[in-house]
Amino acid sequence: MLWWKNPKRSKFGKWLDSEGIQQTDFATKSKVSRNTVWKLCNDKNYIPSAFILKKIMDAARKVDNTKHPKDFFDI
């Protein structure tokens, strides 16, 4: 099985894959650690803190302005 076809990816991870963005590139752009981005992409139950969520959403909105936190996380 190819890594981008991982059925265990979270909504956020699937979105990154569909946009063709690598986790390391997103970590650099959002100024969040690579470990945090890995958790966001692979742990469906992970919910980031408000500070991290703001950084993530600011970077995600540069790619797709219509995205909201509810699109990725169950909050």
Coordinates of C-alpha atoms in Angstrom, one line a residue:
M1 CA 0.0 0.0 0.0
L2 CA 1.3 3.4 -0.9
W3 CA 1.7 6.0 1.9
W4 CA -0.7 8.5 0.4
K5 CA -3.4 5.9 0.3
N6 CA -3.3 5.3 4.0
P7 CA -6.8 4.7 5.2
K8 CA -5.9 5.8 8.7
R9 CA -5.1 9.4 7.7
S10 CA -7.2 12.1 9.4
K11 CA -9.3 14.6 7.5
F12 CA -6.4 17.0 7.7
G13 CA -3.9 14.5 6.4
K14 CA -6.2 13.6 3.5
W15 CA -6.6 17.3 2.7
L16 CA -2.8 17.8 2.6
D17 CA -2.5 14.8 0.3
S18 CA -5.2 16.0 -2.0
E19 CA -3.6 19.5 -2.2
G20 CA -0.2 17.9 -2.9
I21 CA 1.4 19.5 0.2
Q22 CA 4.1 17.6 2.1
Q23 CA 3.9 17.6 5.9
T24 CA 7.4 19.1 6.2
D25 CA 6.5 22.0 3.9
F26 CA 3.3 22.7 5.8
A27 CA 5.2 22.5 9.1
T28 CA 7.6 25.2 7.8
K29 CA 4.8 27.4 6.5
S30 CA 2.7 27.2 9.6
K31 CA 5.7 27.4 12.0
V32 CA 4.5 24.3 13.8
S33 CA 6.8 21.4 14.6
R34 CA 6.9 18.4 12.3
N35 CA 5.8 16.1 15.1
T36 CA 2.7 18.2 15.6
V37 CA 1.9 18.1 11.9
W38 CA 2.5 14.3 11.9
K39 CA -0.1 14.0 14.8
L40 CA -2.6 16.2 12.9
C41 CA -2.3 14.0 9.8
N42 CA -2.3 10.5 11.4
D43 CA -4.2 10.7 14.7
K44 CA -7.9 11.1 14.1
N45 CA -8.6 11.9 17.7
Y46 CA -5.9 14.6 18.1
I47 CA -7.3 18.1 18.7
P48 CA -4.7 20.9 18.8
S49 CA -4.6 23.7 21.3
A50 CA -6.1 27.0 20.4
F51 CA -2.6 28.5 19.7
I52 CA -1.6 25.7 17.4
L53 CA -5.0 25.6 15.7
K54 CA -4.7 29.3 14.8
K55 CA -1.3 28.8 13.2
I56 CA -2.6 25.7 11.3
M57 CA -5.7 27.5 10.0
D58 CA -3.8 30.6 9.0
A59 CA -1.5 28.4 6.8
A60 CA -4.4 26.3 5.5
R61 CA -6.4 29.4 4.5
K62 CA -3.4 30.6 2.3
V63 CA -4.0 27.4 0.3
D64 CA -7.8 27.3 0.4
N65 CA -9.6 30.4 1.8
T66 CA -12.9 28.4 2.4
K67 CA -11.5 26.0 5.1
H68 CA -12.7 26.1 8.7
P69 CA -11.5 24.2 11.8
K70 CA -14.7 22.1 11.7
D71 CA -13.6 20.8 8.3
F72 CA -10.6 19.0 9.9
F73 CA -11.4 18.5 13.6
D74 CA -14.4 17.5 15.7
I75 CA -14.6 20.5 17.9

